[in-house]
Coordinates of C-alpha atoms and ligand atoms in Angstrom, one line a residue:
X1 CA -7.9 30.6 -3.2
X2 CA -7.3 27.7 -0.8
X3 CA -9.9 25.3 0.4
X4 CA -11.3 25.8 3.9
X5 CA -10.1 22.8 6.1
X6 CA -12.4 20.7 8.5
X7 CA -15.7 21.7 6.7
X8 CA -16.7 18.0 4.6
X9 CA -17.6 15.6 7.4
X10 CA -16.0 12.0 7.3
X11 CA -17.2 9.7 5.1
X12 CA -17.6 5.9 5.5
X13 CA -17.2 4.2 2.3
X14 CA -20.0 1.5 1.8
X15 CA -19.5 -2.2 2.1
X16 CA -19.6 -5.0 0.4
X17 CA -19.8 -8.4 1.8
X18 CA -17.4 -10.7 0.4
X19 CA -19.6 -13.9 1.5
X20 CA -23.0 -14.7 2.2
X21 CA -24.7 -15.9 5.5
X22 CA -27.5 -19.2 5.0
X23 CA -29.1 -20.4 8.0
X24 CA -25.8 -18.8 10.1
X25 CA -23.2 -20.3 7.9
X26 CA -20.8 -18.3 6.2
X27 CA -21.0 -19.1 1.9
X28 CA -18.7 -18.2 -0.3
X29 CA -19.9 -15.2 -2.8
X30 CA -19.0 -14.0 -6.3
X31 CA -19.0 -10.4 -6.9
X32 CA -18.8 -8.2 -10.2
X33 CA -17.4 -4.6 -9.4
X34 CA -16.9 -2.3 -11.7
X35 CA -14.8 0.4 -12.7
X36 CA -16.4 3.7 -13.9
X37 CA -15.8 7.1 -14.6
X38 CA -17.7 9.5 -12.7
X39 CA -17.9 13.0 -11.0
X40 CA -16.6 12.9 -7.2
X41 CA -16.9 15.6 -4.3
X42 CA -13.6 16.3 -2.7
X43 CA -14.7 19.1 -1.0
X44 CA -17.9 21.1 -0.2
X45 CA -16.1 24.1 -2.0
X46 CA -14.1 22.4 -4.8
X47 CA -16.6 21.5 -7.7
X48 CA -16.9 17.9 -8.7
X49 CA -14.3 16.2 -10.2
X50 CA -13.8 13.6 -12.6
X51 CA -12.3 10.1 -11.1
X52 CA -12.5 6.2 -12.0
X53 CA -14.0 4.7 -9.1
X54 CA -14.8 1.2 -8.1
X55 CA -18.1 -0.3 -7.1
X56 CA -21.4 -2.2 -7.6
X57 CA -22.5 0.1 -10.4
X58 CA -21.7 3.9 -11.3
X59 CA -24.1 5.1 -9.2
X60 CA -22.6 3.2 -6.3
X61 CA -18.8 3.7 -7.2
X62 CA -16.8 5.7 -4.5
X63 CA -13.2 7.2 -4.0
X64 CA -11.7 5.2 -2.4
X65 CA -13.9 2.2 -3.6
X66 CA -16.3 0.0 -1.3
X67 CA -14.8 -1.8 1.3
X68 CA -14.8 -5.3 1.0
X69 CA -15.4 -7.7 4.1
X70 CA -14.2 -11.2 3.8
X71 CA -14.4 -14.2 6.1
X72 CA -11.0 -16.5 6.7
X73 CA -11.6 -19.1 4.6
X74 CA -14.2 -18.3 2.7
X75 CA -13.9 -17.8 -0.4
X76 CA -14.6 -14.9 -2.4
X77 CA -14.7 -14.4 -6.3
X78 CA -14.3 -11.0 -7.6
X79 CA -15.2 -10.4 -11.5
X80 CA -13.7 -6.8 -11.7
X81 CA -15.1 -5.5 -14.7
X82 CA -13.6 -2.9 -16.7
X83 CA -15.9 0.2 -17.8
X84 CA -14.0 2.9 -18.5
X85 CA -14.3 5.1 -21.5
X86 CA -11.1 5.5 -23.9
X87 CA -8.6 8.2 -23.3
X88 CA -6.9 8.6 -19.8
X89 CA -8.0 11.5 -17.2
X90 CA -4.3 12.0 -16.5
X91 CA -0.7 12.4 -18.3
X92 CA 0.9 9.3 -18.5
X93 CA 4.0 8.8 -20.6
X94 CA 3.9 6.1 -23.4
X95 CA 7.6 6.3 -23.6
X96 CA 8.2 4.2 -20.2
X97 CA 7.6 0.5 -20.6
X98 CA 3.6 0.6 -20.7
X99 CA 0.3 -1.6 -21.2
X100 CA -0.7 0.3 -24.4
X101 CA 1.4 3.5 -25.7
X102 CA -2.8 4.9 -26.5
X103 CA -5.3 4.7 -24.5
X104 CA -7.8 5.7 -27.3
X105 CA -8.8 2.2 -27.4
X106 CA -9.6 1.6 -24.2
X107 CA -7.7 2.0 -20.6
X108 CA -5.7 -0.9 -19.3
X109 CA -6.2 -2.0 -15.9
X110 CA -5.8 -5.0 -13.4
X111 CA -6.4 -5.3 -9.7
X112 CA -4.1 -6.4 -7.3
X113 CA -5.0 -7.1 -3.8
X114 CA -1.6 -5.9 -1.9
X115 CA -1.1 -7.9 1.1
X116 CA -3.5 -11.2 -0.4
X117 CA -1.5 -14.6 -0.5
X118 CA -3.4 -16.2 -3.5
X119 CA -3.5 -17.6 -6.8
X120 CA -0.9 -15.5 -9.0
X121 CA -3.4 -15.9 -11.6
X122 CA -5.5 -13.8 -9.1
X123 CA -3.3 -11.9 -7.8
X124 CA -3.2 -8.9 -11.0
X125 CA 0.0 -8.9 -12.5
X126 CA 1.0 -6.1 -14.0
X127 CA 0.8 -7.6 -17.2
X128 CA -2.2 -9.1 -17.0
X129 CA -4.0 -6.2 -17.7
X130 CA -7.4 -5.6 -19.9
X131 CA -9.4 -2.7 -21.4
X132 CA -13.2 -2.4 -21.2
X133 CA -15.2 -5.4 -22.3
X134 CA -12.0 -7.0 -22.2
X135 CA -11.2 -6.1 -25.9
X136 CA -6.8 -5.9 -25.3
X137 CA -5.9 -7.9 -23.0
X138 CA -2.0 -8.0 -21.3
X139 CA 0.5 -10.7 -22.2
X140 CA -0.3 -12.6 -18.9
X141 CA -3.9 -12.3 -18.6
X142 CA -5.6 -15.8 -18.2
X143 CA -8.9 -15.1 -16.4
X144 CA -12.0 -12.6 -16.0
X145 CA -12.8 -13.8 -12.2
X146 CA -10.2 -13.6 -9.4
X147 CA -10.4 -16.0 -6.1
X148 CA -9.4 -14.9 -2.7
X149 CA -9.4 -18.0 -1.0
X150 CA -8.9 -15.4 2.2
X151 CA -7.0 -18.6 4.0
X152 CA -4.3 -16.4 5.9
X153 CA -4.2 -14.5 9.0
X154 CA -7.1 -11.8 9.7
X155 CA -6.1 -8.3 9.0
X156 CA -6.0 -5.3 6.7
X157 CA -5.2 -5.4 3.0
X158 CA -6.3 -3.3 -0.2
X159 CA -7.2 -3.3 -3.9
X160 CA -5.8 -1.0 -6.3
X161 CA -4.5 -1.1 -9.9
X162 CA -1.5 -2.1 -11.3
X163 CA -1.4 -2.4 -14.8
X164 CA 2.0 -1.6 -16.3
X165 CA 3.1 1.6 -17.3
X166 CA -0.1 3.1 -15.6
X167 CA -0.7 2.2 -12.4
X168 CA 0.2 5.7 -10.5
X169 CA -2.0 7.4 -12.9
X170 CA -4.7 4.6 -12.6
X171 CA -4.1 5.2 -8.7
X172 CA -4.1 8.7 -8.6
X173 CA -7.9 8.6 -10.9
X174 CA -9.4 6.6 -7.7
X175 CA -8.8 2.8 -7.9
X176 CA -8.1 2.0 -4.7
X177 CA -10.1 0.3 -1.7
X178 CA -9.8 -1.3 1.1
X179 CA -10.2 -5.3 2.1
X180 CA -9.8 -6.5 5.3
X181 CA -10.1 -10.2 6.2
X182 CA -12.1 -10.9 9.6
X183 CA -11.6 -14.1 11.8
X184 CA -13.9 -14.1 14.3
X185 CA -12.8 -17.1 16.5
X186 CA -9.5 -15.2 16.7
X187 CA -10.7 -11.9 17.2
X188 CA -13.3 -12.0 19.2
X189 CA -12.0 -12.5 22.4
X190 CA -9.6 -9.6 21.6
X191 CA -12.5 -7.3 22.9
X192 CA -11.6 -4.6 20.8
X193 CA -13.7 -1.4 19.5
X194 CA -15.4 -3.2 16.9
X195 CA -18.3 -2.5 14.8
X196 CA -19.1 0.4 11.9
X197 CA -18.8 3.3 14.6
X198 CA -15.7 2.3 16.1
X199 CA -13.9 0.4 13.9
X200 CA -13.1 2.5 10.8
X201 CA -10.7 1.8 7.7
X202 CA -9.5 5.3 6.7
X203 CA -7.4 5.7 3.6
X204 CA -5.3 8.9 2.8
X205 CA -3.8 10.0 0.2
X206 CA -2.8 13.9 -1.3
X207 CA -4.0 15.5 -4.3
X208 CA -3.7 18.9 -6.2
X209 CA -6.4 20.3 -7.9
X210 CA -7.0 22.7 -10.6
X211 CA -10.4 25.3 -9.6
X212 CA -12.4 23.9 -12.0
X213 CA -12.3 20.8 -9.7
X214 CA -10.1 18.4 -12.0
X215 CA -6.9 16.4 -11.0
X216 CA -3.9 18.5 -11.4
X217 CA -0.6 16.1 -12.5
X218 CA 2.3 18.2 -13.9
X219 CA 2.0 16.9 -17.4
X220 CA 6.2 18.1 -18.4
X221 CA 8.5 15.4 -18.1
X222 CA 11.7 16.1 -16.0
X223 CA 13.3 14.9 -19.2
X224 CA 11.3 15.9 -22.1
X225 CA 13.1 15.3 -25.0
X226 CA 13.0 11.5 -24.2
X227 CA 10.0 11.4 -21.8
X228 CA 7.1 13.7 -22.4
X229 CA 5.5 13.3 -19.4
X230 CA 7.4 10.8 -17.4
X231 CA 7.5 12.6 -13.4
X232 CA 8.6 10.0 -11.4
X233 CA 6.7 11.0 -7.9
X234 CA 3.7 12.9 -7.1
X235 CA 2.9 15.2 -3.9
X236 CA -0.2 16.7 -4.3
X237 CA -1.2 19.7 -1.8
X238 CA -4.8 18.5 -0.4
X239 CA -5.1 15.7 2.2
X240 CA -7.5 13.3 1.2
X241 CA -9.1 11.1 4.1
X242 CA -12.5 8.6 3.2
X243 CA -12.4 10.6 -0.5
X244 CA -12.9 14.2 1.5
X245 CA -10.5 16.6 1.7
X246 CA -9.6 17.7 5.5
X247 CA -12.3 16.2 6.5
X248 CA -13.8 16.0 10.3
X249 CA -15.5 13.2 12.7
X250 CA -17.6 13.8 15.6
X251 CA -16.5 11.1 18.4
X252 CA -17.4 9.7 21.4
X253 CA -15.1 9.7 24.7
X254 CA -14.3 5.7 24.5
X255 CA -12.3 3.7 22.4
X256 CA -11.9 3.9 18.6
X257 CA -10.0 1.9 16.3
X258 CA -9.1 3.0 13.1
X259 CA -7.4 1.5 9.9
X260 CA -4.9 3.9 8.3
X261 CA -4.2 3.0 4.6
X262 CA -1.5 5.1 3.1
X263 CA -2.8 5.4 -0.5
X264 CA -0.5 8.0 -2.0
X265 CA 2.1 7.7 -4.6
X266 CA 4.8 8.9 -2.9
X267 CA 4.1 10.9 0.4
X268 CA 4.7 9.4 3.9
X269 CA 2.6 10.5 6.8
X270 CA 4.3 10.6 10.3
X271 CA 1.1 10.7 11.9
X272 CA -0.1 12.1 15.7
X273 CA -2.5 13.8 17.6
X274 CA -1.9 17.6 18.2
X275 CA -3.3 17.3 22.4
X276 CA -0.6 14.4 22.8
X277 CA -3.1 11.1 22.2
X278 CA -1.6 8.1 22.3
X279 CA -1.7 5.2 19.2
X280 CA -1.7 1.6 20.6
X281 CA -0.4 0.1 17.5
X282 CA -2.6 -3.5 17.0
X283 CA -1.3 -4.5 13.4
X284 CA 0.7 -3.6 10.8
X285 CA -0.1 -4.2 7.3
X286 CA -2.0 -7.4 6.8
X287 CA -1.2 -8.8 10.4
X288 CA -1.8 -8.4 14.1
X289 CA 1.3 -7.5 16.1
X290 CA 2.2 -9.5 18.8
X291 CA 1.4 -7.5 21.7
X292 CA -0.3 -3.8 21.7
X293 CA 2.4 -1.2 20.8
X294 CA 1.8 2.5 22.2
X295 CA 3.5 5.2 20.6
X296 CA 2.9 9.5 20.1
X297 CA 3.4 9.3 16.3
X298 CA 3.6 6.4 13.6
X299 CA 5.3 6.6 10.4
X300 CA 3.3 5.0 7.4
X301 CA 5.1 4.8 4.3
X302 CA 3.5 5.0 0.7
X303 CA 0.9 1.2 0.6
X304 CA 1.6 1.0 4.3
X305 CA -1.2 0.1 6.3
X306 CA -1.2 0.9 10.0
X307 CA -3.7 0.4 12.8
X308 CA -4.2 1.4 16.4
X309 CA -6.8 2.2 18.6
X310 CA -7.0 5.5 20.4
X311 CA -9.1 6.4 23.4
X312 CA -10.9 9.8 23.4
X313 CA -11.5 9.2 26.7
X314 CA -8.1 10.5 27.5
X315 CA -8.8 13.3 25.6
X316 CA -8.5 16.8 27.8
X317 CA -10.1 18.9 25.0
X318 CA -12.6 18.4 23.0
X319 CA -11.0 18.3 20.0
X320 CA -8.4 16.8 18.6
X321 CA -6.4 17.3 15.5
X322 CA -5.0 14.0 13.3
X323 CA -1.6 16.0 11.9
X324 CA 1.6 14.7 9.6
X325 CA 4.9 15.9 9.9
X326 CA 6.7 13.8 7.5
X327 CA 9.1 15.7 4.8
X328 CA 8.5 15.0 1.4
X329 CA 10.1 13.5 -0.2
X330 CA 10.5 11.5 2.9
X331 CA 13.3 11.7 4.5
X332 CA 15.3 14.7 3.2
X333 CA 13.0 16.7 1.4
X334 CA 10.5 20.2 2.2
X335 CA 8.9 20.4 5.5
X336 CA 4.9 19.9 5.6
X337 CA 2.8 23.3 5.6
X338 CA 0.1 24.3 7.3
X339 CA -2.2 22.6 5.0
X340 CA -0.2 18.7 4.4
X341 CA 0.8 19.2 7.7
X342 CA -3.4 18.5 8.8
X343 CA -4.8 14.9 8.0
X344 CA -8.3 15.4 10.0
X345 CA -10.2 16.9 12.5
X346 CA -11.9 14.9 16.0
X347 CA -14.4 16.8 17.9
X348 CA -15.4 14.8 21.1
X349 CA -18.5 14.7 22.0
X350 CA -18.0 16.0 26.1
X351 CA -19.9 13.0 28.1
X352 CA -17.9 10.4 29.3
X353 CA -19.5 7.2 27.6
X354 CA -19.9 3.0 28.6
X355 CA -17.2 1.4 26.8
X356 CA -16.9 -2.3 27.0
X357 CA -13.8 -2.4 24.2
X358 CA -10.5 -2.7 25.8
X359 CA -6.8 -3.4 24.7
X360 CA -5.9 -7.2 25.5
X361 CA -2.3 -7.8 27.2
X362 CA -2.1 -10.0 24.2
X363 CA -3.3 -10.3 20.6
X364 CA -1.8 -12.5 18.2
X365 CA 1.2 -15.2 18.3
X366 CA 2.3 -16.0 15.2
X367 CA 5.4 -18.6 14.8
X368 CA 8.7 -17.2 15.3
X369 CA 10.4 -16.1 12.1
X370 CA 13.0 -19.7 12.2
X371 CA 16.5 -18.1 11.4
X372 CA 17.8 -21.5 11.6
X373 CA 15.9 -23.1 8.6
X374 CA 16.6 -20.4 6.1
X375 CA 17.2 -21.9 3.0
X376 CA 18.5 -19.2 1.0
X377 CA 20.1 -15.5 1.3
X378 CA 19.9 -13.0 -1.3
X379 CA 21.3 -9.7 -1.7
X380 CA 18.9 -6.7 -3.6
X381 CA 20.4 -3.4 -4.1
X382 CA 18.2 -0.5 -5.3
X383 CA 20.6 1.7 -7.4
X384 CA 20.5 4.0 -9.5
X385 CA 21.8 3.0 -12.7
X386 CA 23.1 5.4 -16.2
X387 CA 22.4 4.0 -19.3
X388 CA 24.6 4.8 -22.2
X389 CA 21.7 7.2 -23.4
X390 CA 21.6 10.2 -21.9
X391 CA 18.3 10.1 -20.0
X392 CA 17.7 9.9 -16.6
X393 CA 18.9 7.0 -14.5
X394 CA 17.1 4.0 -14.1
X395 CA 16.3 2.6 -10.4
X396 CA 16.7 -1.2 -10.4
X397 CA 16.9 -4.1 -8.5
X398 CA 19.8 -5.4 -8.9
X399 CA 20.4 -3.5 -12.0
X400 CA 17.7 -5.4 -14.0
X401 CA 14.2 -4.1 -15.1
X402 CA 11.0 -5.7 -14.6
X403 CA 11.1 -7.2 -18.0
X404 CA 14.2 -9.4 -17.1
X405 CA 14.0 -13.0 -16.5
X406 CA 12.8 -14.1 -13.4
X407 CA 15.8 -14.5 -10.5
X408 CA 14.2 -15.2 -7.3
X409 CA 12.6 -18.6 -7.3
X410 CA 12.1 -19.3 -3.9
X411 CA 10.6 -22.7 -3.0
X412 CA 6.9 -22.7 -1.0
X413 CA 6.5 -22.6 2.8
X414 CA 10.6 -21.5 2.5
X415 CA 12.4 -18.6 4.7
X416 CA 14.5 -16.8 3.5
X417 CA 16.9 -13.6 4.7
X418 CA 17.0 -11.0 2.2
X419 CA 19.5 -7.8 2.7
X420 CA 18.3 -5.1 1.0
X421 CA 20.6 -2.2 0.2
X422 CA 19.1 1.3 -0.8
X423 CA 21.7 3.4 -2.2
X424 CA 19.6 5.8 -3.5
X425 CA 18.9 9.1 -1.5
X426 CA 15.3 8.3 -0.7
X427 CA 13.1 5.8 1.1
X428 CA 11.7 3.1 -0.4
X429 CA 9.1 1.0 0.6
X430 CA 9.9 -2.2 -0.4
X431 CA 6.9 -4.5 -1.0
X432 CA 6.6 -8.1 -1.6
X433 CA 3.8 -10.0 -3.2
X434 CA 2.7 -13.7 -1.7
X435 CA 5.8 -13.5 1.2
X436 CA 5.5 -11.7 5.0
X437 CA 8.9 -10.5 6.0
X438 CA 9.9 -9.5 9.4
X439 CA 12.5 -6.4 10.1
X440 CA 15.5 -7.5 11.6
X441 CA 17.6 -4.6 11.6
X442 CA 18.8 -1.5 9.9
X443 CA 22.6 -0.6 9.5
X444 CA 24.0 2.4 8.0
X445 CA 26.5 1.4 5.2
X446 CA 29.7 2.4 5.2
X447 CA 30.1 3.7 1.9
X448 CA 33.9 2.9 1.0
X449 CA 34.4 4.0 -2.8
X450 CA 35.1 0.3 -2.9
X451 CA 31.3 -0.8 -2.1
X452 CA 30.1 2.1 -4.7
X453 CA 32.5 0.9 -7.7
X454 CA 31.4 -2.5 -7.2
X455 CA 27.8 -1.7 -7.1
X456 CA 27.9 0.2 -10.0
X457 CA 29.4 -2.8 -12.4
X458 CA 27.3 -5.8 -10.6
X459 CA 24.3 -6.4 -13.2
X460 CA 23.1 -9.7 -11.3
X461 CA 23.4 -10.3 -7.6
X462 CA 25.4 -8.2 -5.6
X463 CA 28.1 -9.9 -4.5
X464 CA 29.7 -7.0 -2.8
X465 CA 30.6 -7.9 1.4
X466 CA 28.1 -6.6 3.1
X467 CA 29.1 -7.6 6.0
X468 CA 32.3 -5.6 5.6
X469 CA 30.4 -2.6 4.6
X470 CA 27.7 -2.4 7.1
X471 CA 29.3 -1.2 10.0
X472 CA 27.6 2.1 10.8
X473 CA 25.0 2.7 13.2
X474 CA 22.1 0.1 13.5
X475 CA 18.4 1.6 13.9
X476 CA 15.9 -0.3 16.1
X477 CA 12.3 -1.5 14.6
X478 CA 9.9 0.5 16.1
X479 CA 7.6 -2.2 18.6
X480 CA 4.6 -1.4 16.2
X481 CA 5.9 -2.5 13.4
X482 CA 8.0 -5.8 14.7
X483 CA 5.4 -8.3 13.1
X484 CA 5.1 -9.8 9.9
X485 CA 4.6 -7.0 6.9
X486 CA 4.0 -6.9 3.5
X487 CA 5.9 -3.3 2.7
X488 CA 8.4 -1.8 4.7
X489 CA 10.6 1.4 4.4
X490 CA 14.1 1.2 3.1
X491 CA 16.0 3.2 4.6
X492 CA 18.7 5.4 2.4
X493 CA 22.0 4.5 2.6
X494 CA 21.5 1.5 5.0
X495 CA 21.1 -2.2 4.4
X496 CA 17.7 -3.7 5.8
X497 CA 17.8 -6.6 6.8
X498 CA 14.7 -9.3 6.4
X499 CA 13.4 -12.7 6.8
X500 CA 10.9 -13.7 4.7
X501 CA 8.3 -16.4 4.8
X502 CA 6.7 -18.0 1.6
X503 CA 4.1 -19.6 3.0
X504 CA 1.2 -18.9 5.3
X505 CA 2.6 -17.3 8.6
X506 CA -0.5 -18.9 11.2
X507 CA -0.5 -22.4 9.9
X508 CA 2.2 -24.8 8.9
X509 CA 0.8 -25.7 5.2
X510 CA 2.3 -23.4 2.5
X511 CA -0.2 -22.9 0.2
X512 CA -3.0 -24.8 -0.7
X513 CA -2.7 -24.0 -4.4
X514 CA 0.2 -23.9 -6.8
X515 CA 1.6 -20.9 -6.1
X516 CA 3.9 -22.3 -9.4
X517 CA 1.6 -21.8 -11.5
X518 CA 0.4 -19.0 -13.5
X519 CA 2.8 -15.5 -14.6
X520 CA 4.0 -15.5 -10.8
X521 CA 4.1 -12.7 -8.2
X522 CA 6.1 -8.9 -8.0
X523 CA 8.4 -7.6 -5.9
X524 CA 8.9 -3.7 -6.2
X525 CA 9.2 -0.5 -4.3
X526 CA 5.6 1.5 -4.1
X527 CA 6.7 4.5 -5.1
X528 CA 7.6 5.6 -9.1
X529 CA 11.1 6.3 -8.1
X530 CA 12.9 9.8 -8.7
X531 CA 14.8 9.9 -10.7
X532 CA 13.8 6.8 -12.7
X533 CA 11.9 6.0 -16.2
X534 CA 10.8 2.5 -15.0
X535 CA 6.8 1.3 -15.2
X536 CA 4.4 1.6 -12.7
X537 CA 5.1 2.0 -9.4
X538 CA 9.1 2.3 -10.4
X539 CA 10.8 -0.9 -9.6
X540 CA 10.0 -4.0 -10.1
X541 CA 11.3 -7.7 -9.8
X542 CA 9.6 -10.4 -10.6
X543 CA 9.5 -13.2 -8.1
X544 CA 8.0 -16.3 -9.9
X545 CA 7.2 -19.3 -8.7
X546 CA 7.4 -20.4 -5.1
Ligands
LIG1 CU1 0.4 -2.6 -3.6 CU2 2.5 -4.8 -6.3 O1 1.4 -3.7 -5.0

């Protein structure tokens, strides 16, 4: 039987300061959360169903976790504490590269904060895992407290896991939260919807469920004579929003603004409003855009964040319907259903209401991406590689694994253009630890056999023309997501081309630690790749030290 939609009302994860406020100044804080394994409520019909959550304590700990509120430039120490029982809730297959081919000694997890610029030792490398009371710890582990120095631009990030091997099981339990880094002298003056009511992180992801409320993961490899389990993507058939499925929000007719994290594994949401409201894009990812962006539908790939603000105001009806339309896999696979095809439901409330919020001309200028101080250009390819065994192929950047030695070492507060070619036959959504990158363009490669056959022997940087090769058509950057990102979707068979900043993108200092220090930072696609065997969440580069 399937699950009635719109029944669950939306819920608003709790908060957790990230600092403390003595005599109207801003401290810095130090924070234990937890990780625990609980029963969770996706739906008022669906009976409860067993997660790992983050928060204060198990009785506190939510899907998605508490959302943490931090101050620019106050610091915030995080002990995340691991209390999870032995034996994982999901399949995962021990035969990929992994923390810890059992888990009857404990789980292995480590926390990254996707879109932080901070510490590497902070920053949860994927090796740096540890199990409950921190009884196996990863090869790069070094510390039980994490600092956000939250020194950068204001904006949106998140916290989820990303130990090796396990991270889109670990993910698809519950760990995941949102972050989001205020600066008030900045934002202020933006005049826009603020406060719990009308300023609202919301963080989606899909699901399947068995009826007796548990998970469902397919738990057959697509290759099971060499790996068990190993499914490289996972499209769940329940919307998740705020840890309820289909869930609905009653509004007022003013402005709202809303968060959107895109917490799933591998689906994208193209995302609109059934009665034709508008998104005015504000930021993307971590940052503010330049100037508001208005669009009828947004596109927010796996990790992406996106945020806008719409007015019910404009609203004709009363109620208004949050809907996807995004193919999955994204771009060429099934069309949505009825069901994926619904995120969540508005009702607005009929009396027009006082709203002092508005939509500046202006919001953020951050310094122009400098083209003419780039210091070095590098060429990733994401192929798919055949190994002389016959499994399936491997995806790799640049035809090396995460395990290789480390080949980007770019130098701190350095810019860099990166051309990223995806010849696979899906999107990727490329993300970068410590760097912002801005979008320059998108052009369809020309695939001469030429390109493929010298793609297919390169093993370190690709040294193929590119220039010769991209000739085909170019796709604009939508105006909402022109600003500096921290993920952005590779399209198939074009070369995307980036320029990326190592360094903090609102000031002219770098960093104000040594970002050389420590097991250094990731750069990988967020979604375990199809068809591919690698850890995690599928490729993944290392980029040490800056
Ligand atoms: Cu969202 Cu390397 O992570």
């Amino acid at each position: 039987s399937k699950l009635e939609i719109f029944v669950d009302e939306l819920p608003d994860m709790p908060k957790i300061y990230g600092y403390d406020v003595v005599d109207g100044v801003p401290k810095s804080k130090s924070l234990k959360i937890g990780m625990f394994k609980k029963k969770w409520k996706f739906h008022r019909d669906l009976p409860p169903t067993t997660v790992y959550a983050y928060g204060l304590s198990k009785r506190k700990a939510t899907v998605p976790g508490p959302t943490i509120e931090a101050l620019h430039r106050i610091d915030t120490h995080v002990t995340w504490q691991n209390q999870l029982p032995p034996n994982h809730i999901l399949p995962w297959d021990p035969t990929i590269p992994t923390a810890l081919t059992k888990t009857t000694h404990g789980i292995p997890t480590v926390v990254h904060l996707h879109g932080g610029i901070h510490h590497s030792e902070s920053d949860g490398n994927a090796n740096s895992w540890f199990t409950s009371r921190y009884k196996i710890k990863g090869p790069t582990w070094t510390n039980k407290t994490y600092l956000y120095s939250n020194n950068q631009h204001p904006g949106n990030l998140w916290y989820h896991d990303h130990a090796m091997g396990l991270t889109r099981v670990n993910l698809l339990a519950g760990l995941i939260g949102s972050y989001i880094i205020r600066h008030p002298k900045i934002e202020s003056p933006l005049g826009l919807p603020h406060g719990d009511e009308y300023d609202r992180p919301l963080v989606l992801f899909d699901r399947s469920f068995k009826t007796d409320g548990s998970i469902y993961m397919n738990s057959t490899g697509n290759n099971p004579s060499i790996h068990p389990q190993w499914q490289p993507e996972y499209f769940g058939d329940a919307i998740i929003v705020n840890g309820k499925a289909w869930p609905s929000l009653t509004v007022r007719r003013r402005k709202y603004r809303f968060r959107i994290i895109n917490a799933s594994n591998a689906r994208f949401f193209r995302l609109f409003f059934t009665n034709g409201l508008r998104l005015v894009h504000v930021g993307s990812d971590s940052a503010y855009i330049r100037k508001p962006a208005a669009s009828n539908k947004t596109l927010v790939g796996p990790s992406e964040i996106t945020d806008f603000i719409v007015d019910f105001s404009k609203s004709e009806s009363n109620v208004a319907i949050l809907a996807n339309d995004a193919p999955y896999p994204y771009p060429s696979g099934d069309p949505v259903d009825e069901l994926t095809g619904k995120v969540m439901k508005f009702t607005i409330l009929p009396d027009k209401e006082l709203d002092t919020s508005r939509i500046p001309k202006k919001l953020v200028e951050y310094p122009v991406a400098d083209l003419s101080s780039v210091s070095q250009t590098r060429y990733i390819a994401m192929y798919e590689y055949t190994s002389n065994i016959d499994e399936p192929t491997h995806l790799y950047l640049n035809g090396k694994p995460y395990d290789a030695p480390v080949t980007e070492t770019p130098k701190a507060g350095s810019t860099e253009v990166w051309y990223v070619i995806n010849l696979t036959d899906d999107n990727h959504p490329l993300h970068i630890h410590l760097g912002l990158f801005k979008v320059l363009d998108q052009t369809e490669l020309v695939k001469s056999d030429e390109f493929k056959d010298c793609m297919t022997k390169i093993n370190d940087a690709v040294k193929c023309h590119v220039d010769e090769h991209a000739r085909g058509k170019k796709v604009a950057v939508p105006n909402y997501e022109k600003g500096w990102k921290n993920v952005f979707k590779m399209r198939p068979g074009f070369v995307t081309k980036i320029v990326v900043r190592f360094g903090y993108i609102h000031t002219n200092t770098s960093y104000e630690f040594d970002a050389t220090a420590g097991p250094g930072y990731a750069y990988h696609c967020h979604t375990p790749t199809r068809p591919t065997h690698k850890a995690g969440k599928g490729i993944s580069r290392r980029i040490e030290s800056v």
